[in-house]
PDB file of C-alpha atoms and ligand atoms in Angstrom:
ATOM      1  CA  MET A  33      59.602  14.851 -80.897  1.00  0.00           C
ATOM      2  CA  THR A  34      63.067  14.369 -82.321  1.00  0.00           C
ATOM      3  CA  GLY A  35      65.640  11.473 -82.607  1.00  0.00           C
ATOM      4  CA  ASP A  36      64.890   7.875 -83.337  1.00  0.00           C
ATOM      5  CA  ARG A  37      62.452   7.333 -80.607  1.00  0.00           C
ATOM      6  CA  LYS A  38      59.265   5.730 -82.170  1.00  0.00           C
ATOM      7  CA  PHE A  39      56.269   7.878 -81.230  1.00  0.00           C
ATOM      8  CA  PHE A  40      54.209   5.991 -78.690  1.00  0.00           C
ATOM      9  CA  VAL A  41      50.524   6.655 -77.749  1.00  0.00           C
ATOM     10  CA  GLY A  42      48.973   4.731 -74.876  1.00  0.00           C
ATOM     11  CA  GLY A  43      45.128   4.596 -74.172  1.00  0.00           C
ATOM     12  CA  ASN A  44      44.042   4.237 -70.517  1.00  0.00           C
ATOM     13  CA  TRP A  45      40.382   3.238 -70.323  1.00  0.00           C
ATOM     14  CA  LYS A  46      40.431   3.298 -66.500  1.00  0.00           C
ATOM     15  CA  MET A  47      37.323   1.541 -65.056  1.00  0.00           C
ATOM     16  CA  ASN A  48      35.254   2.085 -68.147  1.00  0.00           C
ATOM     17  CA  GLY A  49      34.061  -0.422 -70.878  1.00  0.00           C
ATOM     18  CA  THR A  50      31.606  -3.146 -71.373  1.00  0.00           C
ATOM     19  CA  LYS A  51      32.105  -5.895 -74.056  1.00  0.00           C
ATOM     20  CA  ALA A  52      29.644  -4.137 -76.271  1.00  0.00           C
ATOM     21  CA  GLU A  53      31.626  -0.898 -75.801  1.00  0.00           C
ATOM     22  CA  ILE A  54      35.007  -2.452 -76.248  1.00  0.00           C
ATOM     23  CA  ALA A  55      33.714  -3.931 -79.378  1.00  0.00           C
ATOM     24  CA  VAL A  56      32.872  -0.303 -80.751  1.00  0.00           C
ATOM     25  CA  ILE A  57      36.399   0.741 -79.880  1.00  0.00           C
ATOM     26  CA  ALA A  58      37.983  -2.171 -81.574  1.00  0.00           C
ATOM     27  CA  LYS A  59      36.014  -1.239 -84.695  1.00  0.00           C
ATOM     28  CA  PHE A  60      37.307   2.363 -84.877  1.00  0.00           C
ATOM     29  CA  MET A  61      40.803   1.207 -84.182  1.00  0.00           C
ATOM     30  CA  LYS A  62      40.480  -1.362 -87.064  1.00  0.00           C
ATOM     31  CA  THR A  63      39.087   1.403 -89.222  1.00  0.00           C
ATOM     32  CA  GLY A  64      41.865   3.768 -88.370  1.00  0.00           C
ATOM     33  CA  PRO A  65      43.919   4.200 -90.365  1.00  0.00           C
ATOM     34  CA  LEU A  66      46.739   4.100 -87.625  1.00  0.00           C
ATOM     35  CA  SER A  67      49.900   5.537 -88.708  1.00  0.00           C
ATOM     36  CA  PRO A  68      52.548   2.799 -88.834  1.00  0.00           C
ATOM     37  CA  ASN A  69      55.031   5.388 -87.249  1.00  0.00           C
ATOM     38  CA  THR A  70      53.240   5.061 -83.898  1.00  0.00           C
ATOM     39  CA  GLU A  71      53.395   2.359 -81.410  1.00  0.00           C
ATOM     40  CA  VAL A  72      49.901   1.929 -79.970  1.00  0.00           C
ATOM     41  CA  VAL A  73      49.118   0.352 -76.428  1.00  0.00           C
ATOM     42  CA  VAL A  74      45.524   0.324 -74.750  1.00  0.00           C
ATOM     43  CA  GLY A  75      45.220  -0.232 -71.070  1.00  0.00           C
ATOM     44  CA  CYS A  76      42.138  -2.274 -70.414  1.00  0.00           C
ATOM     45  CA  PRO A  77      40.265  -3.385 -67.200  1.00  0.00           C
ATOM     46  CA  GLN A  78      41.728  -6.463 -65.881  1.00  0.00           C
ATOM     47  CA  CYS A  79      38.549  -8.619 -66.479  1.00  0.00           C
ATOM     48  CA  TYR A  80      38.483  -7.615 -70.050  1.00  0.00           C
ATOM     49  CA  LEU A  81      42.237  -8.020 -71.044  1.00  0.00           C
ATOM     50  CA  GLY A  82      41.689 -11.250 -72.760  1.00  0.00           C
ATOM     51  CA  TYR A  83      38.529 -10.060 -74.629  1.00  0.00           C
ATOM     52  CA  SER A  84      40.218  -6.977 -75.661  1.00  0.00           C
ATOM     53  CA  ARG A  85      43.307  -8.834 -76.892  1.00  0.00           C
ATOM     54  CA  GLU A  86      40.910 -11.062 -78.971  1.00  0.00           C
ATOM     55  CA  HIS A  87      39.135  -7.999 -80.438  1.00  0.00           C
ATOM     56  CA  LEU A  88      41.700  -5.246 -81.046  1.00  0.00           C
ATOM     57  CA  PRO A  89      43.872  -5.328 -84.083  1.00  0.00           C
ATOM     58  CA  ALA A  90      47.203  -7.394 -83.752  1.00  0.00           C
ATOM     59  CA  ASN A  91      49.146  -4.016 -84.119  1.00  0.00           C
ATOM     60  CA  VAL A  92      47.616  -2.541 -80.916  1.00  0.00           C
ATOM     61  CA  GLY A  93      49.313  -3.709 -77.780  1.00  0.00           C
ATOM     62  CA  VAL A  94      47.305  -4.429 -74.758  1.00  0.00           C
ATOM     63  CA  ALA A  95      48.231  -3.192 -71.212  1.00  0.00           C
ATOM     64  CA  ALA A  96      46.822  -4.101 -67.717  1.00  0.00           C
ATOM     65  CA  GLN A  97      46.477  -1.085 -65.483  1.00  0.00           C
ATOM     66  CA  ASN A  98      48.008  -2.616 -62.569  1.00  0.00           C
ATOM     67  CA  CYS A  99      49.661  -5.721 -61.241  1.00  0.00           C
ATOM     68  CA  TYR A 100      51.162  -7.059 -58.070  1.00  0.00           C
ATOM     69  CA  LYS A 101      54.725  -7.746 -57.335  1.00  0.00           C
ATOM     70  CA  ALA A 102      54.503 -11.539 -56.838  1.00  0.00           C
ATOM     71  CA  ALA A 103      53.718 -14.489 -59.141  1.00  0.00           C
ATOM     72  CA  LYS A 104      50.862 -16.125 -57.227  1.00  0.00           C
ATOM     73  CA  GLY A 105      49.598 -16.743 -53.624  1.00  0.00           C
ATOM     74  CA  ALA A 106      47.448 -15.246 -51.074  1.00  0.00           C
ATOM     75  CA  PHE A 107      46.843 -11.835 -52.501  1.00  0.00           C
ATOM     76  CA  THR A 108      43.197 -11.477 -52.750  1.00  0.00           C
ATOM     77  CA  GLY A 109      41.933  -9.213 -55.633  1.00  0.00           C
ATOM     78  CA  GLU A 110      45.374  -8.929 -57.234  1.00  0.00           C
ATOM     79  CA  VAL A 111      46.669  -9.980 -60.689  1.00  0.00           C
ATOM     80  CA  SER A 112      50.146 -11.135 -61.425  1.00  0.00           C
ATOM     81  CA  PRO A 113      52.346 -10.342 -64.545  1.00  0.00           C
ATOM     82  CA  GLY A 114      52.301 -14.024 -65.550  1.00  0.00           C
ATOM     83  CA  MET A 115      48.327 -13.871 -65.612  1.00  0.00           C
ATOM     84  CA  ILE A 116      48.557 -10.857 -67.880  1.00  0.00           C
ATOM     85  CA  LYS A 117      51.109 -12.474 -70.189  1.00  0.00           C
ATOM     86  CA  ASP A 118      48.816 -15.529 -70.104  1.00  0.00           C
ATOM     87  CA  LEU A 119      46.061 -13.516 -71.713  1.00  0.00           C
ATOM     88  CA  GLY A 120      48.388 -12.646 -74.622  1.00  0.00           C
ATOM     89  CA  CYS A 121      49.046  -9.059 -73.154  1.00  0.00           C
ATOM     90  CA  GLU A 122      52.557  -7.703 -73.095  1.00  0.00           C
ATOM     91  CA  TRP A 123      52.381  -4.412 -71.204  1.00  0.00           C
ATOM     92  CA  VAL A 124      51.442  -2.997 -67.684  1.00  0.00           C
ATOM     93  CA  ILE A 125      50.599   0.573 -66.535  1.00  0.00           C
ATOM     94  CA  LEU A 126      51.952   1.073 -63.041  1.00  0.00           C
ATOM     95  CA  GLY A 127      52.026   3.961 -60.602  1.00  0.00           C
ATOM     96  CA  HIS A 128      49.008   5.927 -62.353  1.00  0.00           C
ATOM     97  CA  SER A 129      48.063   8.945 -60.228  1.00  0.00           C
ATOM     98  CA  GLU A 130      44.728   7.138 -59.376  1.00  0.00           C
ATOM     99  CA  ARG A 131      46.729   4.303 -57.911  1.00  0.00           C
ATOM    100  CA  ARG A 132      48.815   6.689 -55.956  1.00  0.00           C
ATOM    101  CA  ASN A 133      46.215   8.913 -54.783  1.00  0.00           C
ATOM    102  CA  VAL A 134      42.789   7.080 -54.640  1.00  0.00           C
ATOM    103  CA  PHE A 135      44.590   3.569 -53.456  1.00  0.00           C
ATOM    104  CA  GLY A 136      47.524   4.992 -51.518  1.00  0.00           C
ATOM    105  CA  GLU A 137      50.200   3.315 -53.525  1.00  0.00           C
ATOM    106  CA  SER A 138      53.717   4.503 -52.466  1.00  0.00           C
ATOM    107  CA  ASP A 139      56.828   5.209 -54.576  1.00  0.00           C
ATOM    108  CA  GLN A 140      58.307   2.065 -52.918  1.00  0.00           C
ATOM    109  CA  LEU A 141      55.586  -0.253 -53.843  1.00  0.00           C
ATOM    110  CA  ILE A 142      55.394   0.949 -57.335  1.00  0.00           C
ATOM    111  CA  SER A 143      59.022   0.638 -57.889  1.00  0.00           C
ATOM    112  CA  GLU A 144      58.861  -2.912 -56.611  1.00  0.00           C
ATOM    113  CA  LYS A 145      55.944  -3.535 -58.855  1.00  0.00           C
ATOM    114  CA  ILE A 146      57.957  -2.117 -61.835  1.00  0.00           C
ATOM    115  CA  GLY A 147      60.993  -4.260 -61.006  1.00  0.00           C
ATOM    116  CA  PHE A 148      58.905  -7.438 -60.605  1.00  0.00           C
ATOM    117  CA  ALA A 149      56.893  -6.739 -63.949  1.00  0.00           C
ATOM    118  CA  LEU A 150      60.076  -6.324 -65.869  1.00  0.00           C
ATOM    119  CA  SER A 151      61.601  -9.556 -64.274  1.00  0.00           C
ATOM    120  CA  GLU A 152      58.634 -11.567 -65.550  1.00  0.00           C
ATOM    121  CA  GLY A 153      58.844 -10.110 -69.163  1.00  0.00           C
ATOM    122  CA  LEU A 154      56.310  -7.488 -69.240  1.00  0.00           C
ATOM    123  CA  LYS A 155      56.969  -3.932 -70.736  1.00  0.00           C
ATOM    124  CA  VAL A 156      56.195  -1.138 -68.262  1.00  0.00           C
ATOM    125  CA  ILE A 157      54.502   2.262 -68.448  1.00  0.00           C
ATOM    126  CA  PRO A 158      55.512   3.854 -65.157  1.00  0.00           C
ATOM    127  CA  CYS A 159      53.495   7.056 -64.443  1.00  0.00           C
ATOM    128  CA  PHE A 160      54.236   9.960 -62.197  1.00  0.00           C
ATOM    129  CA  GLY A 161      53.674  13.790 -61.975  1.00  0.00           C
ATOM    130  CA  GLU A 162      53.186  16.696 -59.545  1.00  0.00           C
ATOM    131  CA  GLN A 163      50.053  17.735 -57.779  1.00  0.00           C
ATOM    132  CA  LEU A 164      48.704  21.307 -58.518  1.00  0.00           C
ATOM    133  CA  ALA A 165      50.029  22.519 -54.989  1.00  0.00           C
ATOM    134  CA  GLU A 166      53.482  21.272 -55.774  1.00  0.00           C
ATOM    135  CA  ARG A 167      53.578  23.085 -59.172  1.00  0.00           C
ATOM    136  CA  GLU A 168      52.312  26.295 -57.454  1.00  0.00           C
ATOM    137  CA  SER A 169      54.847  26.187 -54.954  1.00  0.00           C
ATOM    138  CA  GLY A 170      57.630  25.590 -57.492  1.00  0.00           C
ATOM    139  CA  ARG A 171      58.402  22.145 -56.611  1.00  0.00           C
ATOM    140  CA  THR A 172      57.593  20.229 -59.804  1.00  0.00           C
ATOM    141  CA  LYS A 173      61.147  19.417 -60.752  1.00  0.00           C
ATOM    142  CA  GLU A 174      61.931  18.054 -57.204  1.00  0.00           C
ATOM    143  CA  VAL A 175      58.802  15.934 -57.093  1.00  0.00           C
ATOM    144  CA  VAL A 176      59.236  14.328 -60.437  1.00  0.00           C
ATOM    145  CA  PHE A 177      62.964  13.702 -59.809  1.00  0.00           C
ATOM    146  CA  ALA A 178      62.165  11.931 -56.490  1.00  0.00           C
ATOM    147  CA  GLN A 179      59.364   9.839 -58.176  1.00  0.00           C
ATOM    148  CA  LEU A 180      62.050   8.661 -60.773  1.00  0.00           C
ATOM    149  CA  SER A 181      64.744   8.130 -58.233  1.00  0.00           C
ATOM    150  CA  ALA A 182      62.465   5.802 -56.410  1.00  0.00           C
ATOM    151  CA  MET A 183      61.927   3.711 -59.629  1.00  0.00           C
ATOM    152  CA  LYS A 184      65.475   3.739 -60.795  1.00  0.00           C
ATOM    153  CA  PRO A 185      66.858   0.773 -58.653  1.00  0.00           C
ATOM    154  CA  ASN A 186      64.282  -1.497 -59.929  1.00  0.00           C
ATOM    155  CA  ILE A 187      64.543  -0.553 -63.640  1.00  0.00           C
ATOM    156  CA  THR A 188      66.715  -3.268 -64.890  1.00  0.00           C
ATOM    157  CA  ASP A 189      66.122  -2.693 -68.572  1.00  0.00           C
ATOM    158  CA  TRP A 190      65.075   0.916 -69.822  1.00  0.00           C
ATOM    159  CA  SER A 191      64.432  -0.503 -73.277  1.00  0.00           C
ATOM    160  CA  LYS A 192      61.381  -2.095 -71.785  1.00  0.00           C
ATOM    161  CA  VAL A 193      60.131   1.031 -70.295  1.00  0.00           C
ATOM    162  CA  VAL A 194      58.149   3.952 -71.603  1.00  0.00           C
ATOM    163  CA  LEU A 195      57.811   6.875 -68.851  1.00  0.00           C
ATOM    164  CA  ALA A 196      54.498   8.786 -68.523  1.00  0.00           C
ATOM    165  CA  TYR A 197      54.726  12.204 -67.225  1.00  0.00           C
ATOM    166  CA  GLU A 198      51.198  13.141 -66.132  1.00  0.00           C
ATOM    167  CA  PRO A 199      50.761  16.237 -64.158  1.00  0.00           C
ATOM    168  CA  VAL A 200      47.995  15.350 -61.471  1.00  0.00           C
ATOM    169  CA  TRP A 201      46.161  18.575 -62.138  1.00  0.00           C
ATOM    170  CA  ALA A 202      45.777  17.813 -65.774  1.00  0.00           C
ATOM    171  CA  ILE A 203      44.334  14.244 -65.451  1.00  0.00           C
ATOM    172  CA  GLY A 204      40.610  14.094 -66.213  1.00  0.00           C
ATOM    173  CA  THR A 205      40.158  17.842 -65.716  1.00  0.00           C
ATOM    174  CA  GLY A 206      40.202  19.139 -69.178  1.00  0.00           C
ATOM    175  CA  LEU A 207      43.175  21.322 -68.039  1.00  0.00           C
ATOM    176  CA  THR A 208      46.054  20.176 -70.535  1.00  0.00           C
ATOM    177  CA  ALA A 209      49.562  21.448 -69.718  1.00  0.00           C
ATOM    178  CA  SER A 210      50.681  23.806 -72.550  1.00  0.00           C
ATOM    179  CA  PRO A 211      53.100  22.592 -74.910  1.00  0.00           C
ATOM    180  CA  ALA A 212      55.847  24.964 -73.316  1.00  0.00           C
ATOM    181  CA  GLN A 213      54.911  23.669 -69.865  1.00  0.00           C
ATOM    182  CA  ALA A 214      55.077  20.014 -70.762  1.00  0.00           C
ATOM    183  CA  GLN A 215      58.234  20.292 -72.867  1.00  0.00           C
ATOM    184  CA  GLU A 216      60.066  22.030 -70.061  1.00  0.00           C
ATOM    185  CA  VAL A 217      59.296  19.144 -67.616  1.00  0.00           C
ATOM    186  CA  HIS A 218      60.075  16.563 -70.426  1.00  0.00           C
ATOM    187  CA  ALA A 219      63.516  18.203 -71.126  1.00  0.00           C
ATOM    188  CA  GLN A 220      64.203  18.076 -67.182  1.00  0.00           C
ATOM    189  CA  LEU A 221      63.390  14.442 -67.191  1.00  0.00           C
ATOM    190  CA  ARG A 222      65.728  13.572 -70.265  1.00  0.00           C
ATOM    191  CA  GLN A 223      68.359  15.636 -68.434  1.00  0.00           C
ATOM    192  CA  TRP A 224      67.789  13.594 -65.302  1.00  0.00           C
ATOM    193  CA  LEU A 225      68.290  10.273 -67.277  1.00  0.00           C
ATOM    194  CA  ARG A 226      71.425  11.693 -68.768  1.00  0.00           C
ATOM    195  CA  ASP A 227      72.731  12.380 -65.419  1.00  0.00           C
ATOM    196  CA  ASN A 228      71.456   9.465 -63.584  1.00  0.00           C
ATOM    197  CA  VAL A 229      71.570   6.642 -65.926  1.00  0.00           C
ATOM    198  CA  SER A 230      73.239   7.183 -69.220  1.00  0.00           C
ATOM    199  CA  GLU A 231      73.490   9.432 -72.471  1.00  0.00           C
ATOM    200  CA  GLU A 232      72.143   6.380 -74.415  1.00  0.00           C
ATOM    201  CA  VAL A 233      69.182   5.816 -72.092  1.00  0.00           C
ATOM    202  CA  ALA A 234      68.449   9.565 -72.303  1.00  0.00           C
ATOM    203  CA  ASN A 235      68.355   9.477 -75.992  1.00  0.00           C
ATOM    204  CA  SER A 236      66.353   6.341 -76.370  1.00  0.00           C
ATOM    205  CA  THR A 237      63.661   6.261 -73.703  1.00  0.00           C
ATOM    206  CA  ARG A 238      60.380   7.447 -74.723  1.00  0.00           C
ATOM    207  CA  ILE A 239      58.907  10.115 -72.568  1.00  0.00           C
ATOM    208  CA  ILE A 240      55.225  10.404 -73.044  1.00  0.00           C
ATOM    209  CA  TYR A 241      52.828  13.096 -71.747  1.00  0.00           C
ATOM    210  CA  GLY A 242      49.475  12.641 -70.096  1.00  0.00           C
ATOM    211  CA  GLY A 243      46.712  14.856 -68.955  1.00  0.00           C
ATOM    212  CA  SER A 244      43.489  15.752 -70.933  1.00  0.00           C
ATOM    213  CA  VAL A 245      45.093  15.294 -74.267  1.00  0.00           C
ATOM    214  CA  THR A 246      42.530  15.522 -77.266  1.00  0.00           C
ATOM    215  CA  ALA A 247      42.636  15.510 -80.877  1.00  0.00           C
ATOM    216  CA  GLY A 248      42.624  19.400 -80.656  1.00  0.00           C
ATOM    217  CA  THR A 249      45.683  19.658 -78.304  1.00  0.00           C
ATOM    218  CA  CYS A 250      47.729  16.597 -79.552  1.00  0.00           C
ATOM    219  CA  LYS A 251      49.622  18.157 -82.541  1.00  0.00           C
ATOM    220  CA  GLU A 252      51.354  21.108 -80.978  1.00  0.00           C
ATOM    221  CA  LEU A 253      52.225  19.003 -77.974  1.00  0.00           C
ATOM    222  CA  ALA A 254      53.613  16.270 -80.500  1.00  0.00           C
ATOM    223  CA  SER A 255      55.894  19.051 -82.084  1.00  0.00           C
ATOM    224  CA  GLN A 256      57.725  19.533 -78.788  1.00  0.00           C
ATOM    225  CA  PRO A 257      61.173  17.956 -79.052  1.00  0.00           C
ATOM    226  CA  ASP A 258      61.089  15.933 -75.836  1.00  0.00           C
ATOM    227  CA  ILE A 259      57.492  14.896 -76.048  1.00  0.00           C
ATOM    228  CA  ASP A 260      57.598  11.219 -77.520  1.00  0.00           C
ATOM    229  CA  GLY A 261      53.778  10.683 -77.428  1.00  0.00           C
ATOM    230  CA  PHE A 262      50.918  10.405 -74.999  1.00  0.00           C
ATOM    231  CA  LEU A 263      49.040   8.575 -72.487  1.00  0.00           C
ATOM    232  CA  VAL A 264      45.271   9.342 -73.110  1.00  0.00           C
ATOM    233  CA  GLY A 265      42.554   8.665 -70.674  1.00  0.00           C
ATOM    234  CA  GLY A 266      38.829   9.951 -71.488  1.00  0.00           C
ATOM    235  CA  ALA A 267      39.727  10.380 -75.296  1.00  0.00           C
ATOM    236  CA  SER A 268      40.930   6.958 -75.835  1.00  0.00           C
ATOM    237  CA  LEU A 269      37.319   5.722 -75.493  1.00  0.00           C
ATOM    238  CA  LYS A 270      36.310   8.031 -78.401  1.00  0.00           C
ATOM    239  CA  PRO A 271      37.061   7.712 -82.072  1.00  0.00           C
ATOM    240  CA  GLU A 272      39.144  10.947 -81.744  1.00  0.00           C
ATOM    241  CA  PHE A 273      41.818   8.550 -80.332  1.00  0.00           C
ATOM    242  CA  VAL A 274      42.758   7.695 -83.932  1.00  0.00           C
ATOM    243  CA  ALA A 275      43.558  11.358 -84.432  1.00  0.00           C
ATOM    244  CA  ILE A 276      45.731  11.487 -81.389  1.00  0.00           C
ATOM    245  CA  ILE A 277      47.600   8.172 -82.460  1.00  0.00           C
ATOM    246  CA  ASN A 278      48.218  10.037 -85.914  1.00  0.00           C
ATOM    247  CA  ALA A 279      49.294  13.366 -84.253  1.00  0.00           C
ATOM    248  CA  GLN A 280      52.752  13.156 -85.465  1.00  0.00           C
ATOM    249  CA  GLN A 281      51.992  12.793 -89.135  1.00  0.00           C
TER     250      GLN A 281
HETATM  251  C1  PEP B 572      44.916   9.092 -67.768  1.00  0.00           C
HETATM  252  O1  PEP B 572      44.225   8.393 -67.375  1.00  0.00           O
HETATM  253  O2  PEP B 572      46.361   8.864 -67.753  1.00  0.00           O
HETATM  254  C2  PEP B 572      44.696  10.396 -68.359  1.00  0.00           C
HETATM  255  C3  PEP B 572      45.797  11.228 -68.696  1.00  0.00           C
HETATM  256  O3  PEP B 572      43.518  10.803 -68.366  1.00  0.00           O
HETATM  257  P1  PEP B 572      42.828  11.954 -69.313  1.00  0.00           P
HETATM  258  O4  PEP B 572      43.479  11.786 -70.530  1.00  0.00           O
HETATM  259  O5  PEP B 572      41.265  11.820 -69.305  1.00  0.00           O
HETATM  260  O6  PEP B 572      43.222  13.217 -68.616  1.00  0.00           O
END
């Protein structure tokens, strides 16, 4: 990465973890050492947000993995941004590919959730990326631009947003995008921000890469000029997460 953007590494535990397992993760995160030049946030299952906030080091942010677009009411099974904040957490991951593809969340719903979460004072990690068939048919740029365009009307404050580009074919598959493949899309995304939002937002917004990042692949990816960090699934449950946090050193 280049410029003034602070390197950002998010973890996404998905639907994993027990209190005992979270205590182990908290221990290796405390031991670190974690680079002070990296902003670190971990996405925990909703039921463990409070427990994770209490046990993780104070310099590690805690994110919910989803939230709804209303403050309260008859929405069985949902969690509001206010509830997340009430547990001492400041972040939410929205639009993860599993929310889109397993639970059928649309671009429109994700956009509305982003808008509501921001209006309630949460910081947001919106996720998006192309499917394998879309990449293979040369449609990656068209797909990710459409996903960003759907979010844009509801992004009222870009300083509270970290964009996570996650090619669906690379998530949980062990198939990491090559540094050149990831850099190409990140540069296109930054240009999209320049053309559709502003030069300032293009220069200051962190665009992180997700998709099977490991301690072995993180350093070369981190050296690309438009890759400002990572969203890490499987490896964020393991001690190698510390090496990924320190990838930029
Ligand atoms: C993710 O869950 O966002 C992710 C990138 O998972 P993994 O690192 O396991 O591919």
